[in-house]
């Protein structure tokens, strides 16, 4: 097994640690970047989380810097506290036989404890730009011996406004160094950062078909906003997954957390406004299996690397391909199969087509899983008029009145206007049948059709209304 790694130049003591970690063979980004990095060539690489990039630059760092030093020889800058812990943990495992010491430093945690660790000395620092700058300003972190710099998830760091901190840190270290930049996207600002601070960098890119893991089944469910919770509970009740549920906003994370907790699901939530101690506890509980469902925002879930997640649920559909790829990369890892399901409203279906074109893989449309006979829904499905209406906002209803009752189009419209308090301009096409009729009514009056019209009678006959949802 070790030979699979040593064949691409990975030192044997690092390959042995990889074998202990259960890794079987190098990933595409490792194959492309490690031989280049071990020659101390600057590079900027496009690679998503979940493609093995930490193992790639970790190998390069451990294979090119000494161990047992007091001042660090390598530094890795990352956008979030979670990723700092994740990367530091993986580098510590990779250095099992090399003896390198790695320390994570980040904001939102005790600065005194981090100062104590730095005083004891280390070979590698992994940190967020703000806290690293703070430590340099305090003269607690000496970057004068840095030989290798890694900017991990550079696009996120720039999006989060860390450019000034990054430039401050770069000026505090030697100009002659080995620099590597890893990013999920290659936007112009990322490329500019690479060319401003690198010497003849080599560009490496992992293609999209290598990014999307073959073990992840992707599908989507067409469901309106009002029925997302119903669809979610069906999946949780039937499949009982270990899942991450992604929401677009912190507020939606809190709302869904409260809703599911109130229904006795064992869930935890994580987003950027939570105290660091709370976030660390949530992640620990999820990793160690005390919680099976984690509700998260994209930024909070950045850097989560948990192998036994078998479901990713996009409760809110992301509006860009990079976020979609990052999310579904949380499952289908370490040789295990995974499922990624997205809840898609009628207005968002164009995103599915766009994503399919970009990744070259079909995202299958499926229905909400059927409940077992006798199994009751935790949340009842409601009629979502926004979802079933056409582009003009019209919905179809079947009414048990027709020619047999003496109705024509005009008289039936008048009956509905009078008894359901529907405005005349809100009634569309009417198809009169013998015993029942199909009527188009604007979605704003949907509840009046099902609740008010059904209270009326015609010649002693109780009026019945069925919403046509197909």
GROMACS .gro file of C-alpha atoms in nm:
model
  470
    1UNK     CA    1   0.000   0.000   0.000
    2UNK     CA    2   0.285   0.237   0.088
    3UNK     CA    3   0.431   0.192  -0.262
    4UNK     CA    4   0.122   0.356  -0.411
    5UNK     CA    5   0.236   0.678  -0.245
    6UNK     CA    6   0.614   0.646  -0.268
    7UNK     CA    7   0.584   0.602  -0.647
    8UNK     CA    8   0.496   0.973  -0.682
    9UNK     CA    9   0.784   1.081  -0.459
   10UNK     CA   10   0.618   1.085  -0.117
   11UNK     CA   11   0.883   1.010   0.151
   12UNK     CA   12   0.839   0.670   0.310
   13UNK     CA   13   0.779   0.796   0.666
   14UNK     CA   14   0.488   1.011   0.538
   15UNK     CA   15   0.356   0.727   0.318
   16UNK     CA   16   0.360   0.501   0.623
   17UNK     CA   17   0.145   0.752   0.815
   18UNK     CA   18  -0.096   0.766   0.520
   19UNK     CA   19  -0.121   0.389   0.532
   20UNK     CA   20  -0.201   0.405   0.905
   21UNK     CA   21  -0.475   0.661   0.826
   22UNK     CA   22  -0.639   0.411   0.591
   23UNK     CA   23  -0.552   0.590   0.268
   24UNK     CA   24  -0.514   0.349  -0.021
   25UNK     CA   25  -0.390   0.556  -0.314
   26UNK     CA   26  -0.311   0.919  -0.398
   27UNK     CA   27  -0.587   1.142  -0.534
   28UNK     CA   28  -0.559   1.330  -0.868
   29UNK     CA   29  -0.458   1.658  -0.700
   30UNK     CA   30  -0.190   1.475  -0.499
   31UNK     CA   31  -0.054   1.303  -0.809
   32UNK     CA   32  -0.031   1.633  -0.996
   33UNK     CA   33   0.095   1.862  -0.720
   34UNK     CA   34   0.323   1.661  -0.488
   35UNK     CA   35   0.611   1.596  -0.734
   36UNK     CA   36   0.605   1.966  -0.830
   37UNK     CA   37   0.589   2.085  -0.470
   38UNK     CA   38   0.870   1.859  -0.350
   39UNK     CA   39   1.094   2.044  -0.596
   40UNK     CA   40   0.996   2.370  -0.420
   41UNK     CA   41   0.824   2.511  -0.729
   42UNK     CA   42   0.558   2.772  -0.660
   43UNK     CA   43   0.208   2.664  -0.767
   44UNK     CA   44  -0.153   2.764  -0.761
   45UNK     CA   45  -0.396   2.476  -0.775
   46UNK     CA   46  -0.768   2.460  -0.833
   47UNK     CA   47  -0.914   2.191  -0.609
   48UNK     CA   48  -1.230   2.150  -0.405
   49UNK     CA   49  -1.250   2.046  -0.042
   50UNK     CA   50  -1.263   1.666  -0.033
   51UNK     CA   51  -1.014   1.607  -0.315
   52UNK     CA   52  -0.715   1.542  -0.087
   53UNK     CA   53  -0.550   1.884  -0.109
   54UNK     CA   54  -0.453   1.890   0.260
   55UNK     CA   55  -0.267   1.564   0.206
   56UNK     CA   56  -0.105   1.720  -0.101
   57UNK     CA   57   0.041   2.033   0.055
   58UNK     CA   58   0.089   1.856   0.390
   59UNK     CA   59   0.318   1.604   0.222
   60UNK     CA   60   0.512   1.884   0.052
   61UNK     CA   61   0.556   2.073   0.378
   62UNK     CA   62   0.664   1.768   0.580
   63UNK     CA   63   0.893   1.652   0.301
   64UNK     CA   64   1.079   1.982   0.266
   65UNK     CA   65   1.114   2.144   0.611
   66UNK     CA   66   1.310   2.025   0.918
   67UNK     CA   67   1.143   1.907   1.239
   68UNK     CA   68   1.222   2.000   1.597
   69UNK     CA   69   1.263   2.376   1.546
   70UNK     CA   70   1.155   2.650   1.787
   71UNK     CA   71   1.037   2.897   1.523
   72UNK     CA   72   0.806   2.770   1.246
   73UNK     CA   73   0.939   2.689   0.900
   74UNK     CA   74   0.593   2.661   0.741
   75UNK     CA   75   0.261   2.839   0.774
   76UNK     CA   76  -0.081   2.753   0.635
   77UNK     CA   77  -0.342   3.029   0.616
   78UNK     CA   78  -0.708   2.919   0.616
   79UNK     CA   79  -1.039   3.113   0.624
   80UNK     CA   80  -1.212   2.958   0.926
   81UNK     CA   81  -1.143   2.824   1.275
   82UNK     CA   82  -1.296   2.488   1.185
   83UNK     CA   83  -1.063   2.447   0.890
   84UNK     CA   84  -0.763   2.549   1.103
   85UNK     CA   85  -0.842   2.267   1.346
   86UNK     CA   86  -0.912   2.024   1.063
   87UNK     CA   87  -0.588   2.095   0.877
   88UNK     CA   88  -0.379   2.095   1.194
   89UNK     CA   89  -0.527   1.759   1.293
   90UNK     CA   90  -0.449   1.605   0.955
   91UNK     CA   91  -0.092   1.740   0.948
   92UNK     CA   92  -0.038   1.599   1.296
   93UNK     CA   93  -0.147   1.255   1.173
   94UNK     CA   94   0.072   1.281   0.863
   95UNK     CA   95   0.374   1.372   1.081
   96UNK     CA   96   0.335   1.061   1.298
   97UNK     CA   97   0.681   0.933   1.191
   98UNK     CA   98   0.851   1.265   1.102
   99UNK     CA   99   0.816   1.432   1.441
  100UNK     CA  100   0.691   1.767   1.313
  101UNK     CA  101   0.488   1.977   1.557
  102UNK     CA  102   0.186   2.167   1.424
  103UNK     CA  103  -0.015   2.433   1.613
  104UNK     CA  104  -0.353   2.581   1.512
  105UNK     CA  105  -0.419   2.947   1.598
  106UNK     CA  106  -0.748   3.124   1.534
  107UNK     CA  107  -0.981   3.387   1.676
  108UNK     CA  108  -1.269   3.318   1.910
  109UNK     CA  109  -1.057   3.100   2.140
  110UNK     CA  110  -0.828   3.167   2.435
  111UNK     CA  111  -0.529   3.366   2.312
  112UNK     CA  112  -0.332   3.281   2.628
  113UNK     CA  113  -0.338   2.907   2.552
  114UNK     CA  114  -0.225   2.970   2.196
  115UNK     CA  115   0.055   3.197   2.323
  116UNK     CA  116   0.173   2.921   2.557
  117UNK     CA  117   0.187   2.671   2.271
  118UNK     CA  118   0.384   2.910   2.049
  119UNK     CA  119   0.637   2.970   2.328
  120UNK     CA  120   0.707   2.596   2.342
  121UNK     CA  121   0.801   2.604   1.974
  122UNK     CA  122   0.662   2.441   1.662
  123UNK     CA  123   0.750   2.355   1.302
  124UNK     CA  124   0.418   2.446   1.137
  125UNK     CA  125   0.148   2.702   1.215
  126UNK     CA  126  -0.204   2.671   1.074
  127UNK     CA  127  -0.409   2.982   1.133
  128UNK     CA  128  -0.674   3.229   1.029
  129UNK     CA  129  -0.533   3.558   0.890
  130UNK     CA  130  -0.672   3.781   1.166
  131UNK     CA  131  -0.528   3.582   1.457
  132UNK     CA  132  -0.195   3.522   1.278
  133UNK     CA  133  -0.158   3.897   1.220
  134UNK     CA  134  -0.241   3.959   1.587
  135UNK     CA  135   0.029   3.712   1.698
  136UNK     CA  136   0.286   3.870   1.466
  137UNK     CA  137   0.199   4.218   1.598
  138UNK     CA  138   0.241   4.093   1.956
  139UNK     CA  139   0.580   3.948   1.853
  140UNK     CA  140   0.457   3.610   1.975
  141UNK     CA  141   0.489   3.460   1.627
  142UNK     CA  142   0.819   3.491   1.443
  143UNK     CA  143   0.787   3.439   1.067
  144UNK     CA  144   1.148   3.517   0.977
  145UNK     CA  145   1.235   3.147   0.925
  146UNK     CA  146   0.934   3.063   0.705
  147UNK     CA  147   1.041   2.849   0.410
  148UNK     CA  148   0.694   2.738   0.294
  149UNK     CA  149   0.364   2.928   0.279
  150UNK     CA  150   0.027   2.774   0.188
  151UNK     CA  151  -0.286   2.979   0.118
  152UNK     CA  152  -0.569   2.727   0.151
  153UNK     CA  153  -0.915   2.816   0.017
  154UNK     CA  154  -0.777   3.147  -0.110
  155UNK     CA  155  -1.106   3.237  -0.278
  156UNK     CA  156  -1.292   3.219   0.054
  157UNK     CA  157  -1.028   3.425   0.233
  158UNK     CA  158  -1.056   3.698  -0.029
  159UNK     CA  159  -1.438   3.683  -0.021
  160UNK     CA  160  -1.427   3.723   0.357
  161UNK     CA  161  -1.212   4.039   0.330
  162UNK     CA  162  -0.881   3.900   0.457
  163UNK     CA  163  -0.662   4.054   0.184
  164UNK     CA  164  -0.510   4.324   0.412
  165UNK     CA  165  -0.426   4.069   0.682
  166UNK     CA  166  -0.274   3.836   0.421
  167UNK     CA  167  -0.056   4.112   0.274
  168UNK     CA  168   0.059   4.212   0.625
  169UNK     CA  169   0.159   3.851   0.699
  170UNK     CA  170   0.339   3.812   0.365
  171UNK     CA  171   0.551   4.119   0.437
  172UNK     CA  172   0.652   3.969   0.774
  173UNK     CA  173   0.816   3.665   0.615
  174UNK     CA  174   1.114   3.619   0.380
  175UNK     CA  175   1.056   3.703   0.013
  176UNK     CA  176   1.254   3.397  -0.084
  177UNK     CA  177   1.022   3.115   0.008
  178UNK     CA  178   0.812   2.837  -0.141
  179UNK     CA  179   0.450   2.954  -0.193
  180UNK     CA  180   0.148   2.737  -0.274
  181UNK     CA  181  -0.208   2.859  -0.327
  182UNK     CA  182  -0.511   2.630  -0.328
  183UNK     CA  183  -0.853   2.756  -0.434
  184UNK     CA  184  -1.189   2.606  -0.535
  185UNK     CA  185  -1.226   2.871  -0.805
  186UNK     CA  186  -0.981   3.066  -1.017
  187UNK     CA  187  -1.136   3.412  -1.009
  188UNK     CA  188  -0.929   3.707  -1.130
  189UNK     CA  189  -0.851   3.827  -0.776
  190UNK     CA  190  -0.718   3.481  -0.687
  191UNK     CA  191  -0.496   3.470  -0.996
  192UNK     CA  192  -0.373   3.822  -0.922
  193UNK     CA  193  -0.278   3.718  -0.568
  194UNK     CA  194  -0.087   3.422  -0.711
  195UNK     CA  195   0.112   3.626  -0.962
  196UNK     CA  196   0.181   3.911  -0.717
  197UNK     CA  197   0.342   3.686  -0.455
  198UNK     CA  198   0.481   3.389  -0.650
  199UNK     CA  199   0.776   3.325  -0.878
  200UNK     CA  200   0.684   3.160  -1.211
  201UNK     CA  201   0.404   2.959  -1.052
  202UNK     CA  202   0.285   2.636  -1.208
  203UNK     CA  203  -0.093   2.613  -1.256
  204UNK     CA  204  -0.260   2.285  -1.160
  205UNK     CA  205  -0.630   2.210  -1.201
  206UNK     CA  206  -0.839   1.910  -1.105
  207UNK     CA  207  -1.112   1.867  -1.368
  208UNK     CA  208  -1.476   1.873  -1.266
  209UNK     CA  209  -1.529   1.502  -1.326
  210UNK     CA  210  -1.250   1.429  -1.082
  211UNK     CA  211  -1.400   1.669  -0.827
  212UNK     CA  212  -1.743   1.507  -0.823
  213UNK     CA  213  -1.695   1.179  -0.648
  214UNK     CA  214  -1.830   0.878  -0.833
  215UNK     CA  215  -1.965   0.736  -0.509
  216UNK     CA  216  -2.208   1.025  -0.460
  217UNK     CA  217  -2.556   0.980  -0.605
  218UNK     CA  218  -2.711   1.314  -0.693
  219UNK     CA  219  -3.081   1.382  -0.727
  220UNK     CA  220  -3.334   1.655  -0.666
  221UNK     CA  221  -3.690   1.679  -0.542
  222UNK     CA  222  -3.926   1.938  -0.683
  223UNK     CA  223  -4.085   2.082  -0.370
  224UNK     CA  224  -4.216   2.425  -0.272
  225UNK     CA  225  -4.102   2.624   0.029
  226UNK     CA  226  -4.408   2.532   0.234
  227UNK     CA  227  -4.343   2.157   0.198
  228UNK     CA  228  -3.967   2.141   0.246
  229UNK     CA  229  -4.003   2.044   0.612
  230UNK     CA  230  -4.251   1.769   0.519
  231UNK     CA  231  -4.009   1.629   0.257
  232UNK     CA  232  -3.714   1.656   0.497
  233UNK     CA  233  -3.892   1.468   0.776
  234UNK     CA  234  -3.993   1.193   0.533
  235UNK     CA  235  -3.625   1.142   0.440
  236UNK     CA  236  -3.509   1.154   0.803
  237UNK     CA  237  -3.782   0.911   0.916
  238UNK     CA  238  -3.740   0.658   0.633
  239UNK     CA  239  -3.364   0.664   0.560
  240UNK     CA  240  -3.244   0.766   0.909
  241UNK     CA  241  -2.921   0.912   0.767
  242UNK     CA  242  -2.613   1.070   0.917
  243UNK     CA  243  -2.664   1.396   0.736
  244UNK     CA  244  -2.561   1.756   0.691
  245UNK     CA  245  -2.851   1.984   0.600
  246UNK     CA  246  -2.742   2.304   0.428
  247UNK     CA  247  -2.940   2.628   0.458
  248UNK     CA  248  -2.866   2.953   0.281
  249UNK     CA  249  -2.888   3.182   0.585
  250UNK     CA  250  -2.809   3.177   0.958
  251UNK     CA  251  -3.172   3.264   1.032
  252UNK     CA  252  -3.296   2.962   0.836
  253UNK     CA  253  -3.049   2.739   1.023
  254UNK     CA  254  -3.194   2.860   1.354
  255UNK     CA  255  -3.555   2.823   1.233
  256UNK     CA  256  -3.499   2.467   1.110
  257UNK     CA  257  -3.305   2.373   1.423
  258UNK     CA  258  -3.592   2.492   1.644
  259UNK     CA  259  -3.853   2.320   1.424
  260UNK     CA  260  -3.678   1.980   1.415
  261UNK     CA  261  -3.579   1.993   1.783
  262UNK     CA  262  -3.944   2.060   1.867
  263UNK     CA  263  -4.034   1.742   1.680
  264UNK     CA  264  -3.783   1.541   1.892
  265UNK     CA  265  -3.518   1.494   1.625
  266UNK     CA  266  -3.163   1.487   1.765
  267UNK     CA  267  -3.014   1.775   1.570
  268UNK     CA  268  -2.741   2.034   1.616
  269UNK     CA  269  -2.691   2.361   1.430
  270UNK     CA  270  -2.380   2.557   1.339
  271UNK     CA  271  -2.325   2.900   1.188
  272UNK     CA  272  -2.087   3.194   1.218
  273UNK     CA  273  -2.277   3.383   1.489
  274UNK     CA  274  -2.240   3.105   1.744
  275UNK     CA  275  -1.966   3.120   2.011
  276UNK     CA  276  -1.655   2.924   1.916
  277UNK     CA  277  -1.688   2.691   2.215
  278UNK     CA  278  -2.041   2.600   2.108
  279UNK     CA  279  -1.932   2.539   1.747
  280UNK     CA  280  -1.647   2.312   1.856
  281UNK     CA  281  -1.881   2.110   2.079
  282UNK     CA  282  -2.136   2.072   1.798
  283UNK     CA  283  -1.870   1.946   1.555
  284UNK     CA  284  -1.726   1.710   1.818
  285UNK     CA  285  -2.070   1.564   1.895
  286UNK     CA  286  -2.138   1.514   1.523
  287UNK     CA  287  -1.798   1.354   1.458
  288UNK     CA  288  -1.831   1.118   1.753
  289UNK     CA  289  -2.186   1.012   1.664
  290UNK     CA  290  -2.374   1.174   1.952
  291UNK     CA  291  -2.566   1.370   1.687
  292UNK     CA  292  -2.663   1.234   1.346
  293UNK     CA  293  -2.808   1.550   1.190
  294UNK     CA  294  -2.613   1.875   1.150
  295UNK     CA  295  -2.780   2.190   1.013
  296UNK     CA  296  -2.525   2.435   0.876
  297UNK     CA  297  -2.444   2.735   0.662
  298UNK     CA  298  -2.177   2.705   0.394
  299UNK     CA  299  -1.911   2.905   0.576
  300UNK     CA  300  -1.961   2.718   0.905
  301UNK     CA  301  -1.928   2.379   0.733
  302UNK     CA  302  -1.609   2.480   0.553
  303UNK     CA  303  -1.334   2.229   0.631
  304UNK     CA  304  -1.558   1.964   0.787
  305UNK     CA  305  -1.400   1.631   0.704
  306UNK     CA  306  -1.610   1.347   0.844
  307UNK     CA  307  -1.599   1.018   0.655
  308UNK     CA  308  -1.927   0.857   0.763
  309UNK     CA  309  -2.169   1.126   0.640
  310UNK     CA  310  -2.399   0.938   0.401
  311UNK     CA  311  -2.642   1.217   0.317
  312UNK     CA  312  -2.612   1.581   0.219
  313UNK     CA  313  -2.944   1.766   0.193
  314UNK     CA  314  -2.962   2.104   0.025
  315UNK     CA  315  -3.264   2.238   0.211
  316UNK     CA  316  -3.199   2.562   0.025
  317UNK     CA  317  -3.062   2.517  -0.326
  318UNK     CA  318  -2.729   2.701  -0.374
  319UNK     CA  319  -2.720   2.945  -0.664
  320UNK     CA  320  -2.366   2.873  -0.782
  321UNK     CA  321  -2.188   2.557  -0.894
  322UNK     CA  322  -1.886   2.596  -0.663
  323UNK     CA  323  -2.105   2.599  -0.352
  324UNK     CA  324  -2.301   2.300  -0.483
  325UNK     CA  325  -1.980   2.101  -0.541
  326UNK     CA  326  -1.843   2.197  -0.200
  327UNK     CA  327  -2.164   2.085  -0.028
  328UNK     CA  328  -2.202   1.748  -0.195
  329UNK     CA  329  -1.832   1.680  -0.139
  330UNK     CA  330  -1.916   1.628   0.230
  331UNK     CA  331  -2.048   1.278   0.147
  332UNK     CA  332  -1.927   0.985  -0.063
  333UNK     CA  333  -1.585   0.992   0.103
  334UNK     CA  334  -1.328   0.733   0.202
  335UNK     CA  335  -1.471   0.465  -0.029
  336UNK     CA  336  -1.824   0.493   0.113
  337UNK     CA  337  -2.132   0.564  -0.096
  338UNK     CA  338  -2.317   0.888  -0.036
  339UNK     CA  339  -2.636   1.062  -0.143
  340UNK     CA  340  -2.684   1.430  -0.223
  341UNK     CA  341  -3.043   1.551  -0.250
  342UNK     CA  342  -3.152   1.907  -0.330
  343UNK     CA  343  -3.492   2.059  -0.259
  344UNK     CA  344  -3.574   2.265  -0.568
  345UNK     CA  345  -3.864   2.505  -0.608
  346UNK     CA  346  -4.022   2.560  -0.949
  347UNK     CA  347  -3.832   2.890  -0.984
  348UNK     CA  348  -3.499   2.711  -0.920
  349UNK     CA  349  -3.527   2.425  -1.170
  350UNK     CA  350  -3.310   2.617  -1.417
  351UNK     CA  351  -3.020   2.578  -1.170
  352UNK     CA  352  -3.041   2.199  -1.198
  353UNK     CA  353  -3.004   2.220  -1.576
  354UNK     CA  354  -2.713   2.462  -1.542
  355UNK     CA  355  -2.532   2.242  -1.286
  356UNK     CA  356  -2.581   1.931  -1.500
  357UNK     CA  357  -2.420   2.107  -1.796
  358UNK     CA  358  -2.130   2.232  -1.585
  359UNK     CA  359  -2.044   1.898  -1.424
  360UNK     CA  360  -2.148   1.671  -1.711
  361UNK     CA  361  -2.346   1.442  -1.480
  362UNK     CA  362  -2.723   1.390  -1.464
  363UNK     CA  363  -2.897   1.507  -1.147
  364UNK     CA  364  -3.195   1.274  -1.136
  365UNK     CA  365  -3.541   1.401  -1.045
  366UNK     CA  366  -3.711   1.191  -0.776
  367UNK     CA  367  -4.022   1.202  -0.566
  368UNK     CA  368  -4.031   1.230  -0.188
  369UNK     CA  369  -3.986   0.874  -0.055
  370UNK     CA  370  -4.309   0.692   0.024
  371UNK     CA  371  -4.392   0.626   0.387
  372UNK     CA  372  -4.436   0.269   0.505
  373UNK     CA  373  -4.796   0.141   0.535
  374UNK     CA  374  -4.939   0.271   0.861
  375UNK     CA  375  -4.649   0.512   0.911
  376UNK     CA  376  -4.777   0.862   0.984
  377UNK     CA  377  -4.601   1.175   0.860
  378UNK     CA  378  -4.425   1.377   1.127
  379UNK     CA  379  -4.527   1.691   0.937
  380UNK     CA  380  -4.834   1.697   0.713
  381UNK     CA  381  -4.801   1.798   0.351
  382UNK     CA  382  -4.985   2.118   0.265
  383UNK     CA  383  -5.093   2.261  -0.068
  384UNK     CA  384  -4.821   2.496  -0.194
  385UNK     CA  385  -4.996   2.719  -0.443
  386UNK     CA  386  -4.670   2.894  -0.536
  387UNK     CA  387  -4.525   2.559  -0.646
  388UNK     CA  388  -4.822   2.431  -0.848
  389UNK     CA  389  -4.921   2.757  -1.018
  390UNK     CA  390  -4.827   2.836  -1.378
  391UNK     CA  391  -4.620   3.134  -1.489
  392UNK     CA  392  -4.928   3.357  -1.452
  393UNK     CA  393  -4.996   3.237  -1.097
  394UNK     CA  394  -5.300   3.029  -1.194
  395UNK     CA  395  -5.387   2.698  -1.022
  396UNK     CA  396  -5.636   2.433  -1.134
  397UNK     CA  397  -5.924   2.308  -0.920
  398UNK     CA  398  -6.178   2.036  -0.986
  399UNK     CA  399  -6.529   2.131  -0.864
  400UNK     CA  400  -6.807   1.869  -0.844
  401UNK     CA  401  -7.049   2.088  -1.040
  402UNK     CA  402  -7.117   2.059  -1.413
  403UNK     CA  403  -7.369   2.043  -1.696
  404UNK     CA  404  -7.579   1.791  -1.503
  405UNK     CA  405  -7.630   2.061  -1.239
  406UNK     CA  406  -7.728   2.314  -1.504
  407UNK     CA  407  -7.400   2.508  -1.503
  408UNK     CA  408  -7.227   2.683  -1.790
  409UNK     CA  409  -6.896   2.871  -1.779
  410UNK     CA  410  -7.049   3.208  -1.683
  411UNK     CA  411  -7.290   3.073  -1.422
  412UNK     CA  412  -7.019   2.859  -1.258
  413UNK     CA  413  -6.784   3.160  -1.246
  414UNK     CA  414  -7.059   3.367  -1.082
  415UNK     CA  415  -7.124   3.091  -0.827
  416UNK     CA  416  -6.754   3.078  -0.732
  417UNK     CA  417  -6.722   3.458  -0.714
  418UNK     CA  418  -7.025   3.475  -0.484
  419UNK     CA  419  -6.953   3.180  -0.254
  420UNK     CA  420  -6.572   3.177  -0.239
  421UNK     CA  421  -6.529   3.557  -0.245
  422UNK     CA  422  -6.297   3.533  -0.546
  423UNK     CA  423  -6.243   3.840  -0.764
  424UNK     CA  424  -6.376   3.797  -1.118
  425UNK     CA  425  -6.037   3.889  -1.272
  426UNK     CA  426  -5.877   3.605  -1.072
  427UNK     CA  427  -6.073   3.333  -1.252
  428UNK     CA  428  -5.916   3.192  -1.568
  429UNK     CA  429  -6.019   2.913  -1.802
  430UNK     CA  430  -6.319   2.697  -1.714
  431UNK     CA  431  -6.380   2.351  -1.862
  432UNK     CA  432  -6.738   2.241  -1.797
  433UNK     CA  433  -6.783   1.864  -1.768
  434UNK     CA  434  -7.098   1.662  -1.716
  435UNK     CA  435  -7.059   1.597  -1.342
  436UNK     CA  436  -6.753   1.811  -1.257
  437UNK     CA  437  -6.559   2.103  -1.398
  438UNK     CA  438  -6.199   2.228  -1.406
  439UNK     CA  439  -6.153   2.590  -1.301
  440UNK     CA  440  -5.837   2.804  -1.308
  441UNK     CA  441  -5.811   3.042  -1.011
  442UNK     CA  442  -5.523   3.268  -0.908
  443UNK     CA  443  -5.304   3.121  -0.631
  444UNK     CA  444  -5.390   3.409  -0.396
  445UNK     CA  445  -5.745   3.265  -0.369
  446UNK     CA  446  -5.647   2.899  -0.336
  447UNK     CA  447  -5.745   2.871   0.029
  448UNK     CA  448  -6.081   3.033  -0.038
  449UNK     CA  449  -6.152   2.770  -0.302
  450UNK     CA  450  -6.078   2.480  -0.065
  451UNK     CA  451  -6.213   2.633   0.257
  452UNK     CA  452  -6.492   2.876   0.168
  453UNK     CA  453  -6.639   2.722  -0.146
  454UNK     CA  454  -6.666   2.383   0.024
  455UNK     CA  455  -6.895   2.535   0.289
  456UNK     CA  456  -7.159   2.608   0.026
  457UNK     CA  457  -7.433   2.389  -0.124
  458UNK     CA  458  -7.613   2.394  -0.459
  459UNK     CA  459  -7.968   2.253  -0.470
  460UNK     CA  460  -7.889   2.060  -0.151
  461UNK     CA  461  -7.565   1.917  -0.297
  462UNK     CA  462  -7.248   1.971  -0.090
  463UNK     CA  463  -6.981   2.139  -0.301
  464UNK     CA  464  -6.647   1.954  -0.311
  465UNK     CA  465  -6.318   2.094  -0.443
  466UNK     CA  466  -5.997   1.910  -0.533
  467UNK     CA  467  -5.667   2.084  -0.601
  468UNK     CA  468  -5.505   1.950  -0.920
  469UNK     CA  469  -5.132   1.929  -0.844
  470UNK     CA  470  -5.002   1.734  -1.144
   0.00000   0.00000   0.00000
